[in-house]
Coordinates of C-alpha atoms in Angstrom, one line a residue:
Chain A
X11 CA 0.0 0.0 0.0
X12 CA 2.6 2.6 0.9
X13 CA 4.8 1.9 -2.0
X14 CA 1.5 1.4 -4.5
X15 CA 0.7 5.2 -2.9
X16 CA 4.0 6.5 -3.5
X17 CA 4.7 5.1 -6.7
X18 CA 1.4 6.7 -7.6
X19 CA 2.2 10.3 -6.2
X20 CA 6.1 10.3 -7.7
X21 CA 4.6 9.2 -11.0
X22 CA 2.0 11.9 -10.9
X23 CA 4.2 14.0 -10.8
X24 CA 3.2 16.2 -7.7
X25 CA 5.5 15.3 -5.4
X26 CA 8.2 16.8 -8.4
X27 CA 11.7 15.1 -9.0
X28 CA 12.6 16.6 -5.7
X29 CA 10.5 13.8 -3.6
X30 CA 12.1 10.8 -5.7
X31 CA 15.4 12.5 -4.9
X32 CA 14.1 12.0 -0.6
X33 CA 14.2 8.2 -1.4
X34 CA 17.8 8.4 -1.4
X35 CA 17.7 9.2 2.7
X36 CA 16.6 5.7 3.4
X37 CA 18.2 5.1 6.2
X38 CA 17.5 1.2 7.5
X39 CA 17.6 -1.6 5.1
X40 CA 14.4 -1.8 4.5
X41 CA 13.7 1.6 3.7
X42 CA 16.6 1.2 1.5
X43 CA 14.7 -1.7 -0.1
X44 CA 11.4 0.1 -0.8
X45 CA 13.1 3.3 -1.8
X46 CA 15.0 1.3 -4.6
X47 CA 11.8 -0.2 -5.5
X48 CA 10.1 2.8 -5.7
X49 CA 13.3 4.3 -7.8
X50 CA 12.7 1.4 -10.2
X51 CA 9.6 1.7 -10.7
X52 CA 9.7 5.8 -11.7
X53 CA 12.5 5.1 -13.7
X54 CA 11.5 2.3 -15.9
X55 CA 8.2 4.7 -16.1
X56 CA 8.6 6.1 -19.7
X57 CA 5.6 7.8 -19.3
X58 CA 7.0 9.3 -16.1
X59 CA 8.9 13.5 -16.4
X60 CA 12.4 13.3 -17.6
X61 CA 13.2 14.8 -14.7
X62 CA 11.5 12.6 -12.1
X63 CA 13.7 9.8 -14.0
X64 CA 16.7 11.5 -14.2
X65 CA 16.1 12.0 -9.9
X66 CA 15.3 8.3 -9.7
X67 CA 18.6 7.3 -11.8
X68 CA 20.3 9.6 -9.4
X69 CA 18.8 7.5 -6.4
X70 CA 19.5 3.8 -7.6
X71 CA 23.3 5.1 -8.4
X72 CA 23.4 6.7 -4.3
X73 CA 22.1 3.4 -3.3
X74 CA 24.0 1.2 -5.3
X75 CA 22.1 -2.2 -4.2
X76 CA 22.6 -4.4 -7.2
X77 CA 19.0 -6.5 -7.5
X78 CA 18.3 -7.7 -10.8
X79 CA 15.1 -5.1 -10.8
X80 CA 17.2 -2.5 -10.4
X81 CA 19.2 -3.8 -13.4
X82 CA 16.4 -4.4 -15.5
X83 CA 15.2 -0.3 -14.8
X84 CA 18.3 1.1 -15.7
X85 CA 18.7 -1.0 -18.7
X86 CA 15.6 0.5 -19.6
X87 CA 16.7 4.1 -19.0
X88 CA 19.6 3.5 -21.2
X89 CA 17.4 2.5 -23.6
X90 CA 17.8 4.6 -27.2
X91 CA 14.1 6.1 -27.0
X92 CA 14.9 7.2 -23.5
X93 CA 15.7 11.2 -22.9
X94 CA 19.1 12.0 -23.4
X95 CA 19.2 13.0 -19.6
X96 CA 17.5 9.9 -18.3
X97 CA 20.1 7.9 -20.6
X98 CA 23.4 9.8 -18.8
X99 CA 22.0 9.2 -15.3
X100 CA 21.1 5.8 -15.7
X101 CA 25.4 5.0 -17.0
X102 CA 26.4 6.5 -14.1
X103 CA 24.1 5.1 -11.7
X104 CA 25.7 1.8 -13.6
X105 CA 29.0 3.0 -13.1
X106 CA 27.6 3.2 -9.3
X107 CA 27.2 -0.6 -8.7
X108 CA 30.7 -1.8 -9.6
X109 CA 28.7 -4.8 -10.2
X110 CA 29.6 -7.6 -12.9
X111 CA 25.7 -7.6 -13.3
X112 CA 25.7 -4.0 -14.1
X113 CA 28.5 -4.1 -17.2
X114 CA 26.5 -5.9 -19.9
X115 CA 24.0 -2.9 -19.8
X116 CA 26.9 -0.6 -20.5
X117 CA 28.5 -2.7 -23.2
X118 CA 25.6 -3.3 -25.1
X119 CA 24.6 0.6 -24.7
X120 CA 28.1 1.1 -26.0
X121 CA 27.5 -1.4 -28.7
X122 CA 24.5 1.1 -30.0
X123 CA 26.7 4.1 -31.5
X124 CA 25.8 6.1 -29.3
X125 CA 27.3 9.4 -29.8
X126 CA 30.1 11.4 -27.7
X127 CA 28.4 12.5 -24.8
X128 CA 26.6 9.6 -24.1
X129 CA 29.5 7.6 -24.9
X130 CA 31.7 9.4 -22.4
X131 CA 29.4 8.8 -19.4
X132 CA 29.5 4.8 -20.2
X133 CA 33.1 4.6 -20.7
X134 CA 33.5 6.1 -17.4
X135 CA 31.0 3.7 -15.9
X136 CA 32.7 1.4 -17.1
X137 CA 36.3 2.6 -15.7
X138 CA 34.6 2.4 -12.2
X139 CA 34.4 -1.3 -12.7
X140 CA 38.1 -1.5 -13.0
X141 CA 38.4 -4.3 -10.3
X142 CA 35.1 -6.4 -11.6
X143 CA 37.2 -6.3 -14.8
X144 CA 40.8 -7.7 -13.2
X145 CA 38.8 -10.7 -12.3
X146 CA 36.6 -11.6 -15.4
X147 CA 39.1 -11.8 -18.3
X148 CA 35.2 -12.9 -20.4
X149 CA 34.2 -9.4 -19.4
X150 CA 37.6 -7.9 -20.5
X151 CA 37.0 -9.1 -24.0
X152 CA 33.3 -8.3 -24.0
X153 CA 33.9 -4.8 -22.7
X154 CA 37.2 -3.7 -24.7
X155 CA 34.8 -5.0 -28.0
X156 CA 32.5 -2.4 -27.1
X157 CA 35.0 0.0 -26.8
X158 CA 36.5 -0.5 -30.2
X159 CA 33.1 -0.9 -31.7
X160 CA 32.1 2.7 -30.2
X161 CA 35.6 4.3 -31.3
X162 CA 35.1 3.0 -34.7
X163 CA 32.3 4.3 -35.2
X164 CA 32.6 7.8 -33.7
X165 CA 32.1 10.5 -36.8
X166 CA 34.8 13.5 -36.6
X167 CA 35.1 13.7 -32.7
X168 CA 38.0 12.2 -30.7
X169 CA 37.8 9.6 -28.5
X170 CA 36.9 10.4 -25.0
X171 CA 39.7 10.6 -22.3
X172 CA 38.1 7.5 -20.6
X173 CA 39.0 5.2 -23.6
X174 CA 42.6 5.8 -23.2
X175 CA 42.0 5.3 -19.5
X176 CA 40.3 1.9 -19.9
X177 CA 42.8 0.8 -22.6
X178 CA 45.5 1.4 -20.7
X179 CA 43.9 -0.9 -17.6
X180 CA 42.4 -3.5 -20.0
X181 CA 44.4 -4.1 -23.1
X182 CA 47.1 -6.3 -23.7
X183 CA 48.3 -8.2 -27.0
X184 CA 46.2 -11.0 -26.2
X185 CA 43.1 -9.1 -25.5
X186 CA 43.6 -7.6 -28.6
X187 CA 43.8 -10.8 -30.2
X188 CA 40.6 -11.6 -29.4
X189 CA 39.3 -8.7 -29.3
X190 CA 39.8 -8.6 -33.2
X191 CA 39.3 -12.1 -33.9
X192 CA 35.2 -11.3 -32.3
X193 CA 35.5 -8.0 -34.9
X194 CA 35.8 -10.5 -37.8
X195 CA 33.6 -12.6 -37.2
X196 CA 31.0 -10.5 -36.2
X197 CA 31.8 -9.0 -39.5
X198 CA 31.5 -11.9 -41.1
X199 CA 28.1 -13.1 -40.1
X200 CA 26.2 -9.8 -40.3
X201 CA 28.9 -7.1 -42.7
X202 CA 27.6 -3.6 -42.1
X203 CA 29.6 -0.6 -41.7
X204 CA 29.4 -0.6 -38.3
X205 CA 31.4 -4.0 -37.9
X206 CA 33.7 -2.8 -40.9
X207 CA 34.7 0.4 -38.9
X208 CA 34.5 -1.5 -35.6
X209 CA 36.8 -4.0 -37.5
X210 CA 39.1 -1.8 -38.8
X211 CA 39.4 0.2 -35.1
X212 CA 40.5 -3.1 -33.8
X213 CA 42.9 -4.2 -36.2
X214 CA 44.1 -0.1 -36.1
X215 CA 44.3 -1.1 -32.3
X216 CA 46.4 -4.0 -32.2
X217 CA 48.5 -2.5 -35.0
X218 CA 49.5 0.4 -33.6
X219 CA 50.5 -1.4 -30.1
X220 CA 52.6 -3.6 -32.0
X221 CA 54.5 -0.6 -33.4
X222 CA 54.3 1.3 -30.5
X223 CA 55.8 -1.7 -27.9
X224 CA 58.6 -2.9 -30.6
X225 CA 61.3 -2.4 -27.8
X226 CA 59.9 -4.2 -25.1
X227 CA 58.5 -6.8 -26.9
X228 CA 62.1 -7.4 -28.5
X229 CA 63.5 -7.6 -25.4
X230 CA 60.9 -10.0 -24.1
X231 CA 61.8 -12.4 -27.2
X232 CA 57.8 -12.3 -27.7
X233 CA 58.3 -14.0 -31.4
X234 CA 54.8 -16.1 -30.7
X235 CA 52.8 -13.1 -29.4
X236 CA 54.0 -10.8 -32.3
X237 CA 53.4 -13.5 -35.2
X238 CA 49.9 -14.7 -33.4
X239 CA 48.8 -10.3 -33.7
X240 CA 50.4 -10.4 -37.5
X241 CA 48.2 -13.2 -38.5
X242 CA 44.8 -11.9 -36.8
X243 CA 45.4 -8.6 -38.4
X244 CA 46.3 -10.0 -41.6
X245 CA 42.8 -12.0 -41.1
X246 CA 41.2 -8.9 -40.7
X247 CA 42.5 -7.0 -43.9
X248 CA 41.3 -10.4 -45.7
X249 CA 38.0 -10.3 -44.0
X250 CA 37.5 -6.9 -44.7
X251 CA 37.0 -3.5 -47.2
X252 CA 39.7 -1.6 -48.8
X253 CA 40.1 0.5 -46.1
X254 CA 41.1 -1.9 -43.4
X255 CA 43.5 -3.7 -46.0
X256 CA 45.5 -0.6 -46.3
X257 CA 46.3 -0.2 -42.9
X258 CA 46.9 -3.6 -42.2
X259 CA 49.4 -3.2 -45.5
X260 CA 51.1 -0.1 -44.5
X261 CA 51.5 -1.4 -41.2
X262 CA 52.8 -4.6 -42.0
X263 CA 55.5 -2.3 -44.2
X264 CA 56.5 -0.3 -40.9
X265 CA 57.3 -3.4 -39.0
X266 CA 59.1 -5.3 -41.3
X267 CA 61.5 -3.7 -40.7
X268 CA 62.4 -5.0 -36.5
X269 CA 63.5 -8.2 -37.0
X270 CA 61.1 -9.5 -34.6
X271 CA 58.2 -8.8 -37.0
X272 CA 59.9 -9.1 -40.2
X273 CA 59.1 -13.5 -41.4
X274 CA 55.3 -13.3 -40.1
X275 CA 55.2 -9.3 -41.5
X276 CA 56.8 -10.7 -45.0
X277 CA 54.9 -13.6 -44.6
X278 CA 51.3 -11.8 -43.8
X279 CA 52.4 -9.2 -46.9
X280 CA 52.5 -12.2 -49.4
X281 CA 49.4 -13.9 -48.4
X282 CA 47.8 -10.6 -48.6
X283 CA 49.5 -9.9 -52.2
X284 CA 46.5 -11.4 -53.9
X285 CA 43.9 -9.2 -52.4
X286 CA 45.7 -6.1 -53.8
X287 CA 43.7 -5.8 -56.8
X288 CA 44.3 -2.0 -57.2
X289 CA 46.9 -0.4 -58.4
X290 CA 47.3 1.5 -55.6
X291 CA 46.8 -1.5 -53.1
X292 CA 49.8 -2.9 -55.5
X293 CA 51.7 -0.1 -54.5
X294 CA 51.6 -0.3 -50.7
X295 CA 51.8 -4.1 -50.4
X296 CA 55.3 -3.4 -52.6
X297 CA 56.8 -0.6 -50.3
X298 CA 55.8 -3.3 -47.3
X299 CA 57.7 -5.9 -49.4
X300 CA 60.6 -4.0 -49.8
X301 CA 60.9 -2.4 -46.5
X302 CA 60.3 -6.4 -45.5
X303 CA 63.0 -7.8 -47.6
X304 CA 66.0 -6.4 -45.5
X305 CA 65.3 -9.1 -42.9
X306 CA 63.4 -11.7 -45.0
X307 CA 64.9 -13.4 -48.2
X308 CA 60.9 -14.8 -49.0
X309 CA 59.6 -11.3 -49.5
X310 CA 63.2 -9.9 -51.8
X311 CA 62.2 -13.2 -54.3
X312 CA 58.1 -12.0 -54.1
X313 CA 59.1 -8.7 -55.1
X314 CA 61.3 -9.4 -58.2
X315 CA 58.7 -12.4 -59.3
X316 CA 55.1 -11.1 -58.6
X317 CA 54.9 -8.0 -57.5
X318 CA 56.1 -4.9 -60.6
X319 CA 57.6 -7.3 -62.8
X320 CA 54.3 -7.2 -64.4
X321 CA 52.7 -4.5 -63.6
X322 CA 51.1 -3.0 -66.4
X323 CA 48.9 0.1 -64.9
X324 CA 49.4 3.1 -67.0
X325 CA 48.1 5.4 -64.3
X326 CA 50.4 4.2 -61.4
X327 CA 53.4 3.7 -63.4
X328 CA 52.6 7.6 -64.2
X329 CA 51.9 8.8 -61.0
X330 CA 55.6 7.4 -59.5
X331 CA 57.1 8.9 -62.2
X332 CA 55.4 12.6 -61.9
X333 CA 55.8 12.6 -58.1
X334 CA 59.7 12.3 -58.6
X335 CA 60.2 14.0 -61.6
X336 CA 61.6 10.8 -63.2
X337 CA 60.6 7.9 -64.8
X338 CA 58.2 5.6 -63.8
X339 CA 61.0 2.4 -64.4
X340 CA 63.5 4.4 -62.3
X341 CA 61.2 5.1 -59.4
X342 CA 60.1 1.8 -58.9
X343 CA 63.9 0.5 -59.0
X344 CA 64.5 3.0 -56.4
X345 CA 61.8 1.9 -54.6
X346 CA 61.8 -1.9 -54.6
X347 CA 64.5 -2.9 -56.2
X348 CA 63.7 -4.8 -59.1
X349 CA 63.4 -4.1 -62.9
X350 CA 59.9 -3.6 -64.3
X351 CA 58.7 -4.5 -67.9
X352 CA 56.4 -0.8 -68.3
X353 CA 53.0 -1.5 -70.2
Chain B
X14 CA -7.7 -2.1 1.6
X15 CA -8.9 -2.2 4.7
X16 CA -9.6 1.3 7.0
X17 CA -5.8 0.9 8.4
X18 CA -4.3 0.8 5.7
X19 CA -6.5 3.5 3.8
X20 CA -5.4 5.7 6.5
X21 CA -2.1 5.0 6.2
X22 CA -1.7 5.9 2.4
X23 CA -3.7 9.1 3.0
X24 CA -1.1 10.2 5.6
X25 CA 1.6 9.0 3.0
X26 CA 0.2 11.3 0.6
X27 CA -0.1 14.4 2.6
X28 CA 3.6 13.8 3.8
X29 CA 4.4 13.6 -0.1
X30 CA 2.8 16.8 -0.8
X31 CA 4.3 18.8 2.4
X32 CA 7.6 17.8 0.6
X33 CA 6.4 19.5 -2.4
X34 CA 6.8 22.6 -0.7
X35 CA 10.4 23.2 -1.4
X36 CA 11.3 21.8 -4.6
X37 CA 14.5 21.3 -6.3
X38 CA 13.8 24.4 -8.4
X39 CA 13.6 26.4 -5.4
X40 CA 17.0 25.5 -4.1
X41 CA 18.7 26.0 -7.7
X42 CA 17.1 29.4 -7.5
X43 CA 18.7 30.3 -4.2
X44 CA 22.3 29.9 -5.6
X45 CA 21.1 31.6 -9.2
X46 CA 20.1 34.6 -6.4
X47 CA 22.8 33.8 -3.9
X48 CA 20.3 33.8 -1.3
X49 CA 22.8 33.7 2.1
X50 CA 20.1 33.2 4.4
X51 CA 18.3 30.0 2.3
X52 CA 21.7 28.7 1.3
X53 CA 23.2 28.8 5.2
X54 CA 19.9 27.4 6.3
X55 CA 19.7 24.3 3.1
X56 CA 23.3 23.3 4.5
X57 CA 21.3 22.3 7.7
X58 CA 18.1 20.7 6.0
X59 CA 17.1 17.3 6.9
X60 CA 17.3 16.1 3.3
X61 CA 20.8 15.3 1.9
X62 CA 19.4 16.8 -1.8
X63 CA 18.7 20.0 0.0
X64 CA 22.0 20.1 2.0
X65 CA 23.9 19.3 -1.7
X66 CA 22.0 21.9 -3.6
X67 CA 22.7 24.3 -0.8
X68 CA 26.3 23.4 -0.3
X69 CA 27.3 23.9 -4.8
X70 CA 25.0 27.4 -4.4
X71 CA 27.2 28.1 -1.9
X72 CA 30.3 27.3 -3.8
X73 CA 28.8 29.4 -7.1
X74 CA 28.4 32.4 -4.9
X75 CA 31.3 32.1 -2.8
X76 CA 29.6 32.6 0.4
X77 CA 32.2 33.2 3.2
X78 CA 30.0 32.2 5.9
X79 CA 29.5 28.7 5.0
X80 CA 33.1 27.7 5.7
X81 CA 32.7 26.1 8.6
X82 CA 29.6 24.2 8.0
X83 CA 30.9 23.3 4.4
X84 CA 33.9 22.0 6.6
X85 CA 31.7 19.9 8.9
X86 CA 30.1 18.5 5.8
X87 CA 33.2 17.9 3.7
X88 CA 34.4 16.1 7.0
X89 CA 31.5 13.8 7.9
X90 CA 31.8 10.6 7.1
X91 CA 28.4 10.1 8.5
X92 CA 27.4 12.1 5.4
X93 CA 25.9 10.8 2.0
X94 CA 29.0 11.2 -0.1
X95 CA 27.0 13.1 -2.6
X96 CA 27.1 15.4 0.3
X97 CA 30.6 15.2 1.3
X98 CA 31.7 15.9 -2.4
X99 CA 29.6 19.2 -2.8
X100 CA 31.3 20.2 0.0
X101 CA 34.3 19.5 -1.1
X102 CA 33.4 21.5 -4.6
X103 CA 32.2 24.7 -2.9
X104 CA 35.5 25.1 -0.6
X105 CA 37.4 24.7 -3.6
X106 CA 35.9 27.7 -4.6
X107 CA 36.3 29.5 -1.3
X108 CA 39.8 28.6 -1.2
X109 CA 40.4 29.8 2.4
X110 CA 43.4 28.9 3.4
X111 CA 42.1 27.6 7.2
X112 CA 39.9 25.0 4.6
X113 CA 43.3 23.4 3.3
X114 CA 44.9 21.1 6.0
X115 CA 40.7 19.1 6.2
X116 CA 41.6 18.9 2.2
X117 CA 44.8 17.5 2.1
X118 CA 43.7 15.4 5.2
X119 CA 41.2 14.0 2.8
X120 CA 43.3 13.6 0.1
X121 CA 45.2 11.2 2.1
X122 CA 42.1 8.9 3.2
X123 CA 42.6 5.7 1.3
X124 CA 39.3 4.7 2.6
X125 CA 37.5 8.1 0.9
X126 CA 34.6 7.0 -1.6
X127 CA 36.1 7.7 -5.2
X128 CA 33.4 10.2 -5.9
X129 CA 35.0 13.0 -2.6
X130 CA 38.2 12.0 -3.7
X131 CA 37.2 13.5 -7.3
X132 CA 35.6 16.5 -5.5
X133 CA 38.5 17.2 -3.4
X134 CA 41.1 17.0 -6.3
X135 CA 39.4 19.4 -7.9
X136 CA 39.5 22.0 -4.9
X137 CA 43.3 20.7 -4.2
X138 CA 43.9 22.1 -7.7
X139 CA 42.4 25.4 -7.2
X140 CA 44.5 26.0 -3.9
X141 CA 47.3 24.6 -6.4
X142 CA 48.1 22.1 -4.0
X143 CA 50.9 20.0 -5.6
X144 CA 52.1 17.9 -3.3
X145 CA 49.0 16.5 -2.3
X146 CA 47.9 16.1 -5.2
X147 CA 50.5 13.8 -6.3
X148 CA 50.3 10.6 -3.9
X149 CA 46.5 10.6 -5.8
X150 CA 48.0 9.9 -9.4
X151 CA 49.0 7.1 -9.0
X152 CA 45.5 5.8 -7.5
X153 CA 43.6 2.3 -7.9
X154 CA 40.2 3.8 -8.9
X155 CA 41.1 4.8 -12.7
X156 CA 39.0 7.8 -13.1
X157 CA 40.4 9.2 -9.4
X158 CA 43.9 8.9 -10.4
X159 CA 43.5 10.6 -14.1
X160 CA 41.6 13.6 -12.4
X161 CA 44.6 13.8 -10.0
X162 CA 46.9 13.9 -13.5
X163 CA 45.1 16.7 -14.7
X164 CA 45.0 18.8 -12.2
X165 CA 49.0 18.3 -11.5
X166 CA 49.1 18.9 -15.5
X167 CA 46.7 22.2 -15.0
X168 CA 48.5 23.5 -11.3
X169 CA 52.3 22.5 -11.6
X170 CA 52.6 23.8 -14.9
X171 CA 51.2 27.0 -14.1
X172 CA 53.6 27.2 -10.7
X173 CA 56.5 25.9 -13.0
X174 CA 55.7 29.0 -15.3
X175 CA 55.0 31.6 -12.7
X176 CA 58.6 30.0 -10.9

């Protein structure tokens, strides 16, 4: 009866988001108990004032008792047709719980592209959960997916400084392993381009920590762990669009040079040759080649037999010769090495 | 519903609507006024809304006066750390010097809930508190220990420059 009465009076509205807000100063357990209930029930309301919502968000994150109901009402503020207001609260009220039950609201929220400022307020939910996620390597993989999926897909704005935040606590080479492995096949079952950009974020992520770490994974003689990111990212530019094979190309050509990377970079580069049906694709997988073939004899013999020897695109072999001011033959000699046959 | 209970969800109703009579409107338009009175007295109210409202208008309008009950509330660990951290907030904004060694004393509380330590950062970096800032960079709760970079990045620069 007292709850049914209450319910009815916040949801009227006459009490105003200022009586939800006195739910918070429960003080016993039970009160605690009701008042959550109570929060709940205004919140998963959508018929209920923003602002009554937004005060009953407020109240489940100050009480942070993690019962499935309370769950279930947040996950239904988050919700897309939820007020942009009500959706904020309701992350941080998440971010409250600490919870593992309260991180697959926030992933899947951060799953739905949904924008920057929404987006910041779940990725810092999601930092509060720092110690749920040095326990649940599952939820690791599940969250940092998210992540890469919302980064991906961000249109013109930078990243929020949570991301880095999170990365830095979550992300290692083999989270980004599988991290990229769930990219592609996600990608594969259902291609959109919201898995291509989410794809091409993670490969772009596993890339760029291989180049960025060259020194201590040398030192750590991480051979397996280097080839094992080589080959998933070489997977993704194959699973992918023209985009991701570039960057998966170019990088390849940056770390063929360490000598760590250089037989599965060479290796990954002449397994990806085939896929390079563009001129310009042609081009980048031959500067990877040759920047590869200082460590690896495998990818000196692929560049004198496959790659230029035959290449017979009028409009490439032009545009290396214009950009030097010499001729095309000349250029590429400079460039890989070999002798080409022009068209 | 029997005649008990009927009465007892009639009396729940009129408490409901005798809460009405200071809404959360009213107590954002006390700071948009900087009513001293109504702000000194909401740092007292029963409700721990009221007393946060009351205690960020009182940072927005600088009121002098509510040092020492700002203090009490900043230092209560019987208070609702929604509480505690507008406390926090508004003597940041005070930044009198007698507020600073209850600051830095938080600073150091390993115990303090994540959400203070946030508020008291960002007064520690208005007082450009370096040094205590520093011990919180290098915090456990992620979001605690990047505020606690920015504000060194923010306050030590500008000292290193002024030095």
């Amino acid at each position: 009866v007292r709850r049914a009465a209450a319910a009815a009076l916040l949801l009227a509205g006459c009490a105003g988001p200022a009586g939800v807000l006195d739910l918070a100063d429960a003080r016993t357990d039970d009160a605690r108990r009701d008042a959550v209930r109570e929060a709940a029930e205004v919140l998963a309301a959508p018929q209920a004032p923003a602002s009554h919502r937004v005060a009953a968000a407020l109240v489940l994150g100050r009480l942070r008792r993690v019962e499935p109901e309370v769950i279930a009402a947040l996950g239904r503020g988050l919700a897309p047709k939820s007020p942009g207001s009500v959706r904020s609260t309701s992350a941080w009220a998440l971010g409250e719980l600490r919870s593992p039950e309260s991180l697959p609201p926030l992933i899947q929220a951060l799953r739905q592209r949904p924008g920057l400022e929404l987006g910041r307020h779940l990725l810092q939910a999601l930092a509060k959960h720092h110690a749920v996620l040095a326990t649940r390597p599952d939820l690791v993989i599940e969250a940092v997916s998210a992540m890469t999926h919302f980064s991906g897909n961000l249109v013109d704005d930078e990243v929020p400084p949570a991301y880095a935040l999170l990365s830095a606590r979550t992300r290692t080479l083999e989270v980004d392993i599988q991290v990229l492995a769930s990219a592609i096949d996600t990608h594969r079952q259902r291609p959109t381009r919201s898995t291509a950009a989410a794809l091409y974020a993670a490969a772009f992520e596993i890339l760029a920590r291989l180049d960025a770490s060259r020194q201590q994974l040398a030192a750590a003689g991480a051979r397996t762990r280097a080839r094992e990111s080589i080959r998933a990212a070489a997977e993704a530019a194959r699973a992918s669009d023209t985009e991701t094979f570039r960057l998966v190309a170019w990088f390849l050509g940056q770390l063929a040079t360490e000598p760590l990377y250089a037989p599965a970079a060479a290796q990954a580069v002449l397994e990806l040759e085939d896929r390079a049906r563009r001129a310009s694709d042609r081009l980048i997988v031959a500067w990877a080649l040759a920047r590869a073939q200082l460590h690896d004899l495998a990818a000196r013999r692929a560049l004198s037999s496959m790659l230029f020897a035959d290449e017979s695109s009028a409009r490439l072999l032009r545009a290396l010769g214009a950009s030097a001011g010499a001729s095309a033959e000349d250029i590429l000699q400079r460039v890989v090495g070999v002798k080409v046959r022009g068209p | 519903m029997n005649r008990s209970e009927s009465r007892r969800a009639l009396g729940l109703v009129l408490i409901s609507f005798a809460a009405c009579r200071t809404s959360l409107d009213d107590v954002r338009a006390w700071a948009e006024r900087c009513d001293r009175s109504a702000l000194l007295a909401g740092l007292d109210a029963p409700k721990s809304w009221m007393r946060r409202e009351a205690a960020l208008g009182a940072g927005r309008c600088e009121l002098a006066p509510a040092r020492p009950r700002l203090e009490a509330l900043a230092g209560d660990p019987e208070e609702p750390r929604w509480v505690r951290a507008a406390a926090a907030r508004a003597l940041g904004r005070l930044r009198a010097e007698s507020s600073l060694p209850l600051l830095v004393g938080l600073a150091a509380d390993p115990k303090l809930e994540p959400e203070v330590q946030v508020a008291v950062i960002g007064a520690l970096e208005r007082y450009g508190a370096c040094p205590a800032l520093e011990p919180l960079a290098a915090a456990d709760e992620p979001l605690v220990a990047a505020r606690a970079r920015v504000a060194l990045r923010a306050t030590c620069a500008v000292e290193r420059a002024e030095g």
